[in-house]
Structure formats: C-alpha cells, structure tokens
C-alpha cells in the first residue's frame, strides 16, 4: 500500500531515515540532522511511503515546487534492506512520475552513485545520464540523471 505522507507521519518517516542511514555513502546523518531533514521533506516535498504489514518500509521524496520551469528533483528514495527486491522502488517512482505528469512537469532529475544498483532501475524507467561527477570531498563517482516527462 502506498500513501502520501504528511507531517503527522514524522515519527515513522524519521524512523525510516534512521534505518536506511548507513545505506547512503556518505551517510545522511553525516550531512544533515535526520529529524530536521525528515520534517523539511514532509513540509516542502511530496513524499510517498510504501507500507508492508502496516510498517513504513520505503519512501520517495520529490520537490515539485518549481512551477516556472516545471523541473522536479528527487532528493531521496530508499527501501529497507529486508524489503528490497519486491518492486517497491519502481512502484514509488511510477507513482511520483504519474503525479508529476498530472501536474504537467517537464522532467524529473536525481543523483545517484555510479556503482549503485539503483542506477539500473533508473535507466530501466527511462532516466538518462546527464553528467558524471565526484561527490564533494570524495572519490565517489556520481551520476546526475534525468527523466523527460513530456
């Protein structure tokens, strides 16, 4: 089941961020205060959460607030490790994309580690690599990817 999350979901969303923190390199918590980040995303972004047995097991956040250029950005998508491989990431992406198309957005962009298995999902969904870069203060290669919506 997928739901649109709001500030009332802060506790479960914050818990999810803590559970997936180490899946990011560098960790999210080394870059942001997780509770403040969770609240910011719930207030400013559109956040969809996927549930399994009434537990939040994954989420996607998309900034859909650039109404001039109609370019959206996905700063966060994650699934708990024990719920991966079940199509939840693709489901969340498809729901976010449908929402963006209904609002007539032109594109959705995101960044991902070049060696991340998630990059294969993004390519499968239709994202193209816009450029490669190194993450700040590291030798970690990243990809900026974009999906044209119109």
CSV table of C-alpha atoms in Angstrom, one decimal:
chain,number,residue,atom,x,y,z
A,1,UNK,CA,0.0,0.0,0.0
A,2,UNK,CA,1.3,3.5,-0.9
A,3,UNK,CA,0.3,6.6,0.9
A,4,UNK,CA,1.1,10.3,0.6
A,5,UNK,CA,2.9,11.2,3.8
A,6,UNK,CA,2.5,14.4,5.8
A,7,UNK,CA,3.8,16.0,9.0
A,8,UNK,CA,1.6,13.6,11.0
A,9,UNK,CA,3.9,10.8,9.7
A,10,UNK,CA,7.1,12.4,11.0
A,11,UNK,CA,7.7,9.7,13.6
A,12,UNK,CA,7.6,6.8,11.2
A,13,UNK,CA,9.4,8.7,8.4
A,14,UNK,CA,12.2,9.7,10.9
A,15,UNK,CA,12.5,6.1,11.9
A,16,UNK,CA,12.8,5.0,8.3
A,17,UNK,CA,15.6,7.6,7.7
A,18,UNK,CA,17.5,6.2,10.7
A,19,UNK,CA,17.1,2.7,9.4
A,20,UNK,CA,18.4,3.5,5.9
A,21,UNK,CA,21.1,6.0,7.0
A,22,UNK,CA,24.0,3.6,6.6
A,23,UNK,CA,22.8,2.7,3.0
A,24,UNK,CA,23.9,6.2,1.9
A,25,UNK,CA,27.6,7.0,1.4
A,26,UNK,CA,28.4,9.3,3.0
A,27,UNK,CA,25.6,8.7,5.5
A,28,UNK,CA,22.6,11.0,5.5
A,29,UNK,CA,23.3,11.8,9.2
A,30,UNK,CA,26.8,13.0,8.4
A,31,UNK,CA,25.3,15.6,6.1
A,32,UNK,CA,22.0,16.6,7.8
A,33,UNK,CA,20.1,16.4,11.1
A,34,UNK,CA,17.8,13.5,10.3
A,35,UNK,CA,14.8,14.7,12.2
A,36,UNK,CA,15.0,18.2,10.7
A,37,UNK,CA,15.5,16.7,7.2
A,38,UNK,CA,12.5,14.4,7.7
A,39,UNK,CA,10.4,17.4,8.7
A,40,UNK,CA,11.7,19.5,5.8
A,41,UNK,CA,10.9,16.9,3.3
A,42,UNK,CA,7.4,16.4,4.7
A,43,UNK,CA,6.8,20.1,4.6
A,44,UNK,CA,8.3,21.1,1.3
A,45,UNK,CA,8.5,18.0,-0.9
A,46,UNK,CA,5.8,15.5,-2.0
A,47,UNK,CA,6.6,12.3,-0.1
A,48,UNK,CA,5.1,8.9,-0.8
A,49,UNK,CA,5.6,6.0,1.5
A,50,UNK,CA,5.1,2.3,0.9
A,51,UNK,CA,3.8,0.0,3.6
A,52,UNK,CA,4.1,-3.7,4.3
A,53,UNK,CA,2.1,-5.1,7.1
A,54,UNK,CA,1.3,-1.6,8.4
A,55,UNK,CA,5.1,-0.7,8.6
A,56,UNK,CA,6.7,2.0,6.5
A,57,UNK,CA,9.3,0.1,4.5
A,58,UNK,CA,10.2,2.7,1.9
A,59,UNK,CA,9.7,6.3,0.7
A,60,UNK,CA,10.4,8.7,-2.1
A,61,UNK,CA,10.5,12.5,-1.8
A,62,UNK,CA,10.2,14.8,-4.8
A,63,UNK,CA,10.4,18.5,-4.9
A,64,UNK,CA,7.5,19.6,-7.1
A,65,UNK,CA,7.7,23.3,-6.3
A,66,UNK,CA,9.5,24.8,-9.3
A,67,UNK,CA,6.3,25.8,-11.1
A,68,UNK,CA,8.1,28.1,-13.5
A,69,UNK,CA,10.5,25.6,-15.2
A,70,UNK,CA,8.3,22.6,-14.2
A,71,UNK,CA,11.5,20.7,-13.3
A,72,UNK,CA,11.2,18.3,-10.3
A,73,UNK,CA,14.0,16.9,-8.2
A,74,UNK,CA,14.1,13.7,-6.2
A,75,UNK,CA,16.5,14.1,-3.2
A,76,UNK,CA,15.5,10.8,-1.5
A,77,UNK,CA,14.3,7.3,-2.3
A,78,UNK,CA,15.0,4.3,-0.1
A,79,UNK,CA,13.7,0.9,0.8
A,80,UNK,CA,14.5,-1.0,4.0
A,81,UNK,CA,17.0,-3.7,3.2
A,82,UNK,CA,14.7,-6.6,4.2
A,83,UNK,CA,12.0,-5.2,1.7
A,84,UNK,CA,14.2,-4.8,-1.3
A,85,UNK,CA,13.8,-6.8,-4.5
A,86,UNK,CA,10.0,-6.6,-4.3
A,87,UNK,CA,9.4,-3.8,-6.7
A,88,UNK,CA,8.8,-1.1,-4.1
A,89,UNK,CA,11.3,1.4,-5.6
A,90,UNK,CA,9.9,1.1,-9.1
A,91,UNK,CA,6.3,1.4,-7.6
A,92,UNK,CA,7.2,4.6,-5.8
A,93,UNK,CA,9.0,6.0,-8.8
A,94,UNK,CA,6.0,5.3,-11.0
A,95,UNK,CA,3.6,6.9,-8.6
A,96,UNK,CA,5.8,10.0,-8.3
A,97,UNK,CA,6.1,10.2,-12.1
A,98,UNK,CA,2.3,9.9,-12.6
A,99,UNK,CA,1.9,12.7,-10.1
A,100,UNK,CA,4.4,14.9,-12.0
A,101,UNK,CA,2.8,14.2,-15.3
A,102,UNK,CA,-0.6,15.1,-13.9
A,103,UNK,CA,0.9,18.4,-12.9
A,104,UNK,CA,2.5,18.8,-16.3
A,105,UNK,CA,6.1,18.8,-15.1
A,106,UNK,CA,8.7,18.6,-17.9
A,107,UNK,CA,11.3,16.5,-16.2
A,108,UNK,CA,12.5,14.7,-13.0
A,109,UNK,CA,16.1,14.7,-12.0
A,110,UNK,CA,18.1,13.0,-9.3
A,111,UNK,CA,21.7,12.0,-8.4
A,112,UNK,CA,22.9,8.5,-7.7
A,113,UNK,CA,26.2,6.8,-7.0
A,114,UNK,CA,27.5,5.4,-10.3
A,115,UNK,CA,28.1,2.0,-8.7
A,116,UNK,CA,24.6,1.8,-7.1
A,117,UNK,CA,22.2,-0.9,-8.2
A,118,UNK,CA,19.6,1.8,-8.2
A,119,UNK,CA,21.1,3.4,-11.3
A,120,UNK,CA,20.0,0.3,-13.2
A,121,UNK,CA,16.4,0.8,-12.1
A,122,UNK,CA,16.5,4.5,-13.1
A,123,UNK,CA,17.8,3.5,-16.6
A,124,UNK,CA,15.0,0.9,-16.8
A,125,UNK,CA,12.4,3.5,-16.0
A,126,UNK,CA,13.8,5.8,-18.7
A,127,UNK,CA,16.2,8.1,-16.9
A,128,UNK,CA,19.2,9.2,-19.0
A,129,UNK,CA,22.7,10.2,-17.6
A,130,UNK,CA,23.1,14.0,-17.9
A,131,UNK,CA,26.6,14.1,-16.4
A,132,UNK,CA,29.1,12.3,-14.2
A,133,UNK,CA,30.7,14.0,-11.2
A,134,UNK,CA,32.6,13.2,-8.0
A,135,UNK,CA,30.7,13.7,-4.7
A,136,UNK,CA,32.1,16.5,-2.6
A,137,UNK,CA,35.3,15.7,-0.7
A,138,UNK,CA,35.5,12.1,-2.1
A,139,UNK,CA,36.5,9.9,-5.0
A,140,UNK,CA,32.9,8.5,-5.2
A,141,UNK,CA,31.6,8.8,-8.7
A,142,UNK,CA,28.0,10.1,-9.0
A,143,UNK,CA,25.6,10.4,-11.9
A,144,UNK,CA,23.1,13.2,-12.5
A,145,UNK,CA,20.2,11.5,-14.2
A,146,UNK,CA,17.0,13.0,-15.8
A,147,UNK,CA,13.7,11.7,-17.0
A,148,UNK,CA,11.8,13.7,-19.6
A,149,UNK,CA,8.1,13.6,-18.8
A,150,UNK,CA,6.5,15.4,-21.7
